[in-house]
Amino acid sequence: MALNLINPGIMTSPAWLMIPGGGFGTARFSSTVAVLERSNGDIILVDAAYSRDEMANPGDHFSFFHRKVLVCSGGGPASTVAQLEAMGKDPARVTHIVATHLHLDHIGGFTDFPNAQVVVNESEYASARSKGMTSGYMHIDALEASGRVQTVKLGGQSKHGFPAHHDLLGDGQVLLLDLKGHSAGSVGVLLHDPIDDRSILMAGDSAYSNREYRLQRCAIMQRALAFSYDWLKSGWARLKDFEANNPDIPVIVSHDASNLELVYAFQPKEDT
Ligand SMILES: [Zn+2]
């Protein structure tokens, strides 16, 4: 049983795009994936980043623009699947990949996990299908063709300050929380490891950096891509409250550079 974070490569992007007031240099960003290993040996990922082949051969997959702003360094060995293998974890044990949203840099790696269902908020899936690859959903056709998409509907009572939720396994270990705004059905995923009594909130791209929701200042790229700026700002308020009310639970936004150090702190422990 374990809860870990891995960082499939380091993204390098113009700072002014991703950080409010970031200036004209380039900056490094994380691309963070969470790994929850259950007591029965099943593994659940939150997001999957790029596939091994996309990391190894970006020129075969991505446009010039995407290669300049979104592609990670590190090659195939930095991919999610390669890092899991290096941790001694068989990729065939991954049963679910919970997508915070379906943009290209979060879900391409699903092809490396043939036994995994891709869990996605139904409104996100519908939006991705209607918008298609030109809006950053470049894997949507492959996802559909795989037959491995499991849509879920968020509902019920508010949970942890978020207006709707879905308990994926019915045991509180994987809670999808309504964080729409960056995209039509983007979610936060609250993971809980009952053995170590440790939790983390994976917040996807609901903010590009923790500064965004803490200071309520929007990055230029976020403003350009957000499905709804009003929803985005509501999500920021909820994240800020969550952080204040749960100081022991890290809020992980996918691309915050500080995750590169957090990932180190979450290095896998020896299996017990
Ligand atoms: Zn992203």
PDB file of N, CA and C in Angstrom, residues 115-189:
ATOM      1  N   ASN A 115      -4.582  -2.533 -19.302  1.00  0.00           N
ATOM      2  CA  ASN A 115      -5.664  -3.040 -18.449  1.00  0.00           C
ATOM      3  C   ASN A 115      -6.402  -1.940 -17.709  1.00  0.00           C
ATOM      4  N   ALA A 116      -6.055  -0.693 -18.001  1.00  0.00           N
ATOM      5  CA  ALA A 116      -6.628   0.410 -17.227  1.00  0.00           C
ATOM      6  C   ALA A 116      -7.877   0.991 -17.892  1.00  0.00           C
ATOM      7  N   GLN A 117      -8.896   1.186 -17.060  1.00  0.00           N
ATOM      8  CA  GLN A 117     -10.017   2.001 -17.480  1.00  0.00           C
ATOM      9  C   GLN A 117      -9.611   3.474 -17.311  1.00  0.00           C
ATOM     10  N   VAL A 118     -10.014   4.292 -18.255  1.00  0.00           N
ATOM     11  CA  VAL A 118      -9.769   5.727 -18.134  1.00  0.00           C
ATOM     12  C   VAL A 118     -11.041   6.361 -17.566  1.00  0.00           C
ATOM     13  N   VAL A 119     -10.948   6.818 -16.332  1.00  0.00           N
ATOM     14  CA  VAL A 119     -12.110   7.361 -15.623  1.00  0.00           C
ATOM     15  C   VAL A 119     -12.172   8.861 -15.866  1.00  0.00           C
ATOM     16  N   VAL A 120     -13.305   9.312 -16.352  1.00  0.00           N
ATOM     17  CA  VAL A 120     -13.415  10.732 -16.702  1.00  0.00           C
ATOM     18  C   VAL A 120     -14.825  11.234 -16.407  1.00  0.00           C
ATOM     19  N   ASN A 121     -14.903  12.433 -15.913  1.00  0.00           N
ATOM     20  CA  ASN A 121     -16.192  13.088 -15.709  1.00  0.00           C
ATOM     21  C   ASN A 121     -16.943  13.125 -17.046  1.00  0.00           C
ATOM     22  N   GLU A 122     -18.216  12.744 -17.018  1.00  0.00           N
ATOM     23  CA  GLU A 122     -18.947  12.621 -18.277  1.00  0.00           C
ATOM     24  C   GLU A 122     -19.026  13.948 -19.040  1.00  0.00           C
ATOM     25  N   SER A 123     -19.088  15.057 -18.325  1.00  0.00           N
ATOM     26  CA  SER A 123     -19.153  16.345 -19.017  1.00  0.00           C
ATOM     27  C   SER A 123     -17.815  16.678 -19.688  1.00  0.00           C
ATOM     28  N   GLU A 124     -16.725  16.214 -19.114  1.00  0.00           N
ATOM     29  CA  GLU A 124     -15.412  16.410 -19.740  1.00  0.00           C
ATOM     30  C   GLU A 124     -15.307  15.574 -21.013  1.00  0.00           C
ATOM     31  N   TYR A 125     -15.774  14.357 -20.927  1.00  0.00           N
ATOM     32  CA  TYR A 125     -15.695  13.475 -22.098  1.00  0.00           C
ATOM     33  C   TYR A 125     -16.550  14.027 -23.243  1.00  0.00           C
ATOM     34  N   ALA A 126     -17.747  14.487 -22.911  1.00  0.00           N
ATOM     35  CA  ALA A 126     -18.627  15.044 -23.944  1.00  0.00           C
ATOM     36  C   ALA A 126     -17.993  16.274 -24.586  1.00  0.00           C
ATOM     37  N   SER A 127     -17.396  17.122 -23.759  1.00  0.00           N
ATOM     38  CA  SER A 127     -16.768  18.333 -24.290  1.00  0.00           C
ATOM     39  C   SER A 127     -15.577  17.984 -25.180  1.00  0.00           C
ATOM     40  N   ALA A 128     -14.770  17.025 -24.736  1.00  0.00           N
ATOM     41  CA  ALA A 128     -13.595  16.639 -25.521  1.00  0.00           C
ATOM     42  C   ALA A 128     -14.011  16.055 -26.868  1.00  0.00           C
ATOM     43  N   ARG A 129     -15.087  15.272 -26.865  1.00  0.00           N
ATOM     44  CA  ARG A 129     -15.553  14.687 -28.128  1.00  0.00           C
ATOM     45  C   ARG A 129     -16.064  15.765 -29.079  1.00  0.00           C
ATOM     46  N   SER A 130     -16.705  16.779 -28.540  1.00  0.00           N
ATOM     47  CA  SER A 130     -17.251  17.815 -29.426  1.00  0.00           C
ATOM     48  C   SER A 130     -16.170  18.784 -29.894  1.00  0.00           C
ATOM     49  N   LYS A 131     -15.183  19.050 -29.047  1.00  0.00           N
ATOM     50  CA  LYS A 131     -14.142  20.023 -29.422  1.00  0.00           C
ATOM     51  C   LYS A 131     -13.037  19.388 -30.252  1.00  0.00           C
ATOM     52  N   GLY A 132     -12.675  18.153 -29.907  1.00  0.00           N
ATOM     53  CA  GLY A 132     -11.696  17.430 -30.719  1.00  0.00           C
ATOM     54  C   GLY A 132     -10.270  17.862 -30.511  1.00  0.00           C
ATOM     55  N   MET A 133      -9.404  17.376 -31.375  1.00  0.00           N
ATOM     56  CA  MET A 133      -7.979  17.504 -31.143  1.00  0.00           C
ATOM     57  C   MET A 133      -7.459  18.933 -31.296  1.00  0.00           C
ATOM     58  N   THR A 134      -8.175  19.772 -32.003  1.00  0.00           N
ATOM     59  CA  THR A 134      -7.675  21.142 -32.163  1.00  0.00           C
ATOM     60  C   THR A 134      -7.755  21.936 -30.864  1.00  0.00           C
ATOM     61  N   SER A 135      -8.527  21.471 -29.911  1.00  0.00           N
ATOM     62  CA  SER A 135      -8.638  22.182 -28.636  1.00  0.00           C
ATOM     63  C   SER A 135      -7.815  21.525 -27.536  1.00  0.00           C
ATOM     64  N   GLY A 136      -6.813  20.765 -27.928  1.00  0.00           N
ATOM     65  CA  GLY A 136      -5.939  20.148 -26.934  1.00  0.00           C
ATOM     66  C   GLY A 136      -6.347  18.731 -26.569  1.00  0.00           C
ATOM     67  N   TYR A 137      -7.413  18.233 -27.199  1.00  0.00           N
ATOM     68  CA  TYR A 137      -7.863  16.863 -26.901  1.00  0.00           C
ATOM     69  C   TYR A 137      -7.335  15.919 -27.989  1.00  0.00           C
ATOM     70  N   MET A 138      -6.028  15.890 -28.157  1.00  0.00           N
ATOM     71  CA  MET A 138      -5.482  15.172 -29.314  1.00  0.00           C
ATOM     72  C   MET A 138      -5.579  13.652 -29.184  1.00  0.00           C
ATOM     73  N   HIS A 139      -5.911  13.152 -27.987  1.00  0.00           N
ATOM     74  CA  HIS A 139      -6.020  11.694 -27.827  1.00  0.00           C
ATOM     75  C   HIS A 139      -7.454  11.202 -27.828  1.00  0.00           C
ATOM     76  N   ILE A 140      -8.395  12.088 -28.109  1.00  0.00           N
ATOM     77  CA  ILE A 140      -9.795  11.694 -27.919  1.00  0.00           C
ATOM     78  C   ILE A 140     -10.205  10.562 -28.863  1.00  0.00           C
ATOM     79  N   ASP A 141      -9.736  10.582 -30.095  1.00  0.00           N
ATOM     80  CA  ASP A 141     -10.111   9.494 -31.013  1.00  0.00           C
ATOM     81  C   ASP A 141      -9.551   8.153 -30.532  1.00  0.00           C
ATOM     82  N   ALA A 142      -8.316   8.161 -30.085  1.00  0.00           N
ATOM     83  CA  ALA A 142      -7.707   6.922 -29.587  1.00  0.00           C
ATOM     84  C   ALA A 142      -8.400   6.437 -28.317  1.00  0.00           C
ATOM     85  N   LEU A 143      -8.799   7.383 -27.474  1.00  0.00           N
ATOM     86  CA  LEU A 143      -9.533   7.002 -26.269  1.00  0.00           C
ATOM     87  C   LEU A 143     -10.843   6.320 -26.629  1.00  0.00           C
ATOM     88  N   GLU A 144     -11.577   6.936 -27.533  1.00  0.00           N
ATOM     89  CA  GLU A 144     -12.849   6.351 -27.950  1.00  0.00           C
ATOM     90  C   GLU A 144     -12.641   4.963 -28.542  1.00  0.00           C
ATOM     91  N   ALA A 145     -11.646   4.857 -29.404  1.00  0.00           N
ATOM     92  CA  ALA A 145     -11.404   3.583 -30.084  1.00  0.00           C
ATOM     93  C   ALA A 145     -10.964   2.490 -29.114  1.00  0.00           C
ATOM     94  N   SER A 146     -10.380   2.887 -27.988  1.00  0.00           N
ATOM     95  CA  SER A 146      -9.876   1.884 -27.046  1.00  0.00           C
ATOM     96  C   SER A 146     -10.995   1.124 -26.347  1.00  0.00           C
ATOM     97  N   GLY A 147     -12.163   1.734 -26.257  1.00  0.00           N
ATOM     98  CA  GLY A 147     -13.260   1.098 -25.523  1.00  0.00           C
ATOM     99  C   GLY A 147     -13.008   1.040 -24.022  1.00  0.00           C
ATOM    100  N   ARG A 148     -12.059   1.834 -23.530  1.00  0.00           N
ATOM    101  CA  ARG A 148     -11.679   1.750 -22.120  1.00  0.00           C
ATOM    102  C   ARG A 148     -12.045   2.998 -21.322  1.00  0.00           C
ATOM    103  N   VAL A 149     -12.960   3.796 -21.850  1.00  0.00           N
ATOM    104  CA  VAL A 149     -13.366   5.009 -21.137  1.00  0.00           C
ATOM    105  C   VAL A 149     -14.523   4.688 -20.196  1.00  0.00           C
ATOM    106  N   GLN A 150     -14.373   5.069 -18.946  1.00  0.00           N
ATOM    107  CA  GLN A 150     -15.439   4.903 -17.950  1.00  0.00           C
ATOM    108  C   GLN A 150     -15.878   6.287 -17.506  1.00  0.00           C
ATOM    109  N   THR A 151     -17.025   6.727 -17.989  1.00  0.00           N
ATOM    110  CA  THR A 151     -17.488   8.052 -17.582  1.00  0.00           C
ATOM    111  C   THR A 151     -18.208   7.948 -16.242  1.00  0.00           C
ATOM    112  N   VAL A 152     -18.056   8.978 -15.463  1.00  0.00           N
ATOM    113  CA  VAL A 152     -18.756   9.039 -14.174  1.00  0.00           C
ATOM    114  C   VAL A 152     -19.482  10.378 -14.081  1.00  0.00           C
ATOM    115  N   LYS A 153     -20.553  10.362 -13.315  1.00  0.00           N
ATOM    116  CA  LYS A 153     -21.344  11.574 -13.134  1.00  0.00           C
ATOM    117  C   LYS A 153     -21.137  12.065 -11.707  1.00  0.00           C
ATOM    118  N   LEU A 154     -20.707  13.295 -11.573  1.00  0.00           N
ATOM    119  CA  LEU A 154     -20.536  13.861 -10.243  1.00  0.00           C
ATOM    120  C   LEU A 154     -21.883  14.343  -9.740  1.00  0.00           C
ATOM    121  N   GLY A 155     -22.132  14.124  -8.469  1.00  0.00           N
ATOM    122  CA  GLY A 155     -23.411  14.567  -7.917  1.00  0.00           C
ATOM    123  C   GLY A 155     -23.348  14.545  -6.408  1.00  0.00           C
ATOM    124  N   GLY A 156     -24.490  14.260  -5.826  1.00  0.00           N
ATOM    125  CA  GLY A 156     -24.548  14.133  -4.371  1.00  0.00           C
ATOM    126  C   GLY A 156     -24.332  15.444  -3.661  1.00  0.00           C
ATOM    127  N   GLN A 157     -24.022  15.311  -2.390  1.00  0.00           N
ATOM    128  CA  GLN A 157     -23.818  16.493  -1.571  1.00  0.00           C
ATOM    129  C   GLN A 157     -22.424  17.056  -1.817  1.00  0.00           C
ATOM    130  N   SER A 158     -22.276  18.308  -1.440  1.00  0.00           N
ATOM    131  CA  SER A 158     -20.944  18.884  -1.559  1.00  0.00           C
ATOM    132  C   SER A 158     -19.991  18.125  -0.642  1.00  0.00           C
ATOM    133  N   LYS A 159     -18.732  18.102  -1.029  1.00  0.00           N
ATOM    134  CA  LYS A 159     -17.738  17.340  -0.273  1.00  0.00           C
ATOM    135  C   LYS A 159     -16.482  18.191  -0.173  1.00  0.00           C
ATOM    136  N   HIS A 160     -15.985  18.375   1.028  1.00  0.00           N
ATOM    137  CA  HIS A 160     -14.760  19.154   1.245  1.00  0.00           C
ATOM    138  C   HIS A 160     -14.863  20.544   0.610  1.00  0.00           C
ATOM    139  N   GLY A 161     -16.085  21.063   0.525  1.00  0.00           N
ATOM    140  CA  GLY A 161     -16.274  22.402  -0.030  1.00  0.00           C
ATOM    141  C   GLY A 161     -16.478  22.434  -1.529  1.00  0.00           C
ATOM    142  N   PHE A 162     -16.433  21.278  -2.181  1.00  0.00           N
ATOM    143  CA  PHE A 162     -16.646  21.219  -3.631  1.00  0.00           C
ATOM    144  C   PHE A 162     -18.097  20.793  -3.896  1.00  0.00           C
ATOM    145  N   PRO A 163     -18.730  21.376  -4.904  1.00  0.00           N
ATOM    146  CA  PRO A 163     -20.184  21.261  -5.016  1.00  0.00           C
ATOM    147  C   PRO A 163     -20.709  19.885  -5.418  1.00  0.00           C
ATOM    148  N   ALA A 164     -19.883  19.039  -5.978  1.00  0.00           N
ATOM    149  CA  ALA A 164     -20.336  17.712  -6.370  1.00  0.00           C
ATOM    150  C   ALA A 164     -19.144  16.773  -6.317  1.00  0.00           C
ATOM    151  N   HIS A 165     -19.423  15.466  -6.196  1.00  0.00           N
ATOM    152  CA  HIS A 165     -18.315  14.522  -6.088  1.00  0.00           C
ATOM    153  C   HIS A 165     -18.742  13.153  -6.601  1.00  0.00           C
ATOM    154  N   HIS A 166     -17.751  12.264  -6.722  1.00  0.00           N
ATOM    155  CA  HIS A 166     -18.027  10.863  -7.036  1.00  0.00           C
ATOM    156  C   HIS A 166     -16.977  10.016  -6.323  1.00  0.00           C
ATOM    157  N   ASP A 167     -17.464   9.058  -5.543  1.00  0.00           N
ATOM    158  CA  ASP A 167     -16.581   8.144  -4.805  1.00  0.00           C
ATOM    159  C   ASP A 167     -16.348   6.928  -5.691  1.00  0.00           C
ATOM    160  N   LEU A 168     -15.168   6.876  -6.336  1.00  0.00           N
ATOM    161  CA  LEU A 168     -14.953   5.897  -7.408  1.00  0.00           C
ATOM    162  C   LEU A 168     -15.077   4.460  -6.928  1.00  0.00           C
ATOM    163  N   LEU A 169     -14.502   4.147  -5.776  1.00  0.00           N
ATOM    164  CA  LEU A 169     -14.462   2.765  -5.308  1.00  0.00           C
ATOM    165  C   LEU A 169     -15.442   2.508  -4.169  1.00  0.00           C
ATOM    166  N   GLY A 170     -16.126   3.554  -3.742  1.00  0.00           N
ATOM    167  CA  GLY A 170     -17.100   3.406  -2.665  1.00  0.00           C
ATOM    168  C   GLY A 170     -16.483   3.299  -1.281  1.00  0.00           C
ATOM    169  N   ASP A 171     -15.162   3.521  -1.187  1.00  0.00           N
ATOM    170  CA  ASP A 171     -14.513   3.408   0.120  1.00  0.00           C
ATOM    171  C   ASP A 171     -13.793   4.685   0.544  1.00  0.00           C
ATOM    172  N   GLY A 172     -14.019   5.753  -0.217  1.00  0.00           N
ATOM    173  CA  GLY A 172     -13.434   7.038   0.147  1.00  0.00           C
ATOM    174  C   GLY A 172     -11.972   7.206  -0.232  1.00  0.00           C
ATOM    175  N   GLN A 173     -11.376   6.219  -0.891  1.00  0.00           N
ATOM    176  CA  GLN A 173      -9.951   6.343  -1.222  1.00  0.00           C
ATOM    177  C   GLN A 173      -9.700   7.166  -2.478  1.00  0.00           C
ATOM    178  N   VAL A 174     -10.692   7.236  -3.361  1.00  0.00           N
ATOM    179  CA  VAL A 174     -10.527   7.993  -4.607  1.00  0.00           C
ATOM    180  C   VAL A 174     -11.802   8.815  -4.826  1.00  0.00           C
ATOM    181  N   LEU A 175     -11.717  10.080  -4.456  1.00  0.00           N
ATOM    182  CA  LEU A 175     -12.881  10.955  -4.590  1.00  0.00           C
ATOM    183  C   LEU A 175     -12.650  11.944  -5.723  1.00  0.00           C
ATOM    184  N   LEU A 176     -13.539  11.938  -6.705  1.00  0.00           N
ATOM    185  CA  LEU A 176     -13.493  12.956  -7.756  1.00  0.00           C
ATOM    186  C   LEU A 176     -14.308  14.148  -7.273  1.00  0.00           C
ATOM    187  N   LEU A 177     -13.722  15.328  -7.332  1.00  0.00           N
ATOM    188  CA  LEU A 177     -14.361  16.545  -6.824  1.00  0.00           C
ATOM    189  C   LEU A 177     -14.540  17.545  -7.958  1.00  0.00           C
ATOM    190  N   ASP A 178     -15.675  18.178  -7.980  1.00  0.00           N
ATOM    191  CA  ASP A 178     -16.010  19.112  -9.056  1.00  0.00           C
ATOM    192  C   ASP A 178     -15.071  20.320  -9.033  1.00  0.00           C
ATOM    193  N   LEU A 179     -14.212  20.425 -10.045  1.00  0.00           N
ATOM    194  CA  LEU A 179     -13.303  21.574 -10.175  1.00  0.00           C
ATOM    195  C   LEU A 179     -13.350  22.103 -11.608  1.00  0.00           C
ATOM    196  N   LYS A 180     -14.546  22.111 -12.172  1.00  0.00           N
ATOM    197  CA  LYS A 180     -14.660  22.542 -13.565  1.00  0.00           C
ATOM    198  C   LYS A 180     -14.262  24.015 -13.696  1.00  0.00           C
ATOM    199  N   GLY A 181     -13.778  24.344 -14.882  1.00  0.00           N
ATOM    200  CA  GLY A 181     -13.356  25.725 -15.125  1.00  0.00           C
ATOM    201  C   GLY A 181     -12.210  25.752 -16.115  1.00  0.00           C
ATOM    202  N   HIS A 182     -11.107  25.083 -15.776  1.00  0.00           N
ATOM    203  CA  HIS A 182     -10.018  24.969 -16.763  1.00  0.00           C
ATOM    204  C   HIS A 182     -10.550  24.286 -18.013  1.00  0.00           C
ATOM    205  N   SER A 183     -11.334  23.231 -17.802  1.00  0.00           N
ATOM    206  CA  SER A 183     -12.059  22.612 -18.913  1.00  0.00           C
ATOM    207  C   SER A 183     -13.480  22.339 -18.436  1.00  0.00           C
ATOM    208  N   ALA A 184     -14.302  21.816 -19.353  1.00  0.00           N
ATOM    209  CA  ALA A 184     -15.742  21.739 -19.072  1.00  0.00           C
ATOM    210  C   ALA A 184     -16.061  20.828 -17.897  1.00  0.00           C
ATOM    211  N   GLY A 185     -15.249  19.789 -17.712  1.00  0.00           N
ATOM    212  CA  GLY A 185     -15.532  18.857 -16.628  1.00  0.00           C
ATOM    213  C   GLY A 185     -14.294  18.464 -15.868  1.00  0.00           C
ATOM    214  N   SER A 186     -13.374  19.397 -15.717  1.00  0.00           N
ATOM    215  CA  SER A 186     -12.143  19.082 -14.981  1.00  0.00           C
ATOM    216  C   SER A 186     -12.479  18.796 -13.514  1.00  0.00           C
ATOM    217  N   VAL A 187     -11.714  17.881 -12.929  1.00  0.00           N
ATOM    218  CA  VAL A 187     -11.966  17.484 -11.548  1.00  0.00           C
ATOM    219  C   VAL A 187     -10.688  17.554 -10.730  1.00  0.00           C
ATOM    220  N   GLY A 188     -10.859  17.654  -9.429  1.00  0.00           N
ATOM    221  CA  GLY A 188      -9.789  17.366  -8.496  1.00  0.00           C
ATOM    222  C   GLY A 188      -9.969  15.929  -8.033  1.00  0.00           C
ATOM    223  N   VAL A 189      -8.890  15.291  -7.649  1.00  0.00           N
ATOM    224  CA  VAL A 189      -8.978  13.902  -7.183  1.00  0.00           C
ATOM    225  C   VAL A 189      -8.300  13.818  -5.821  1.00  0.00           C
TER     226      VAL A 189
END
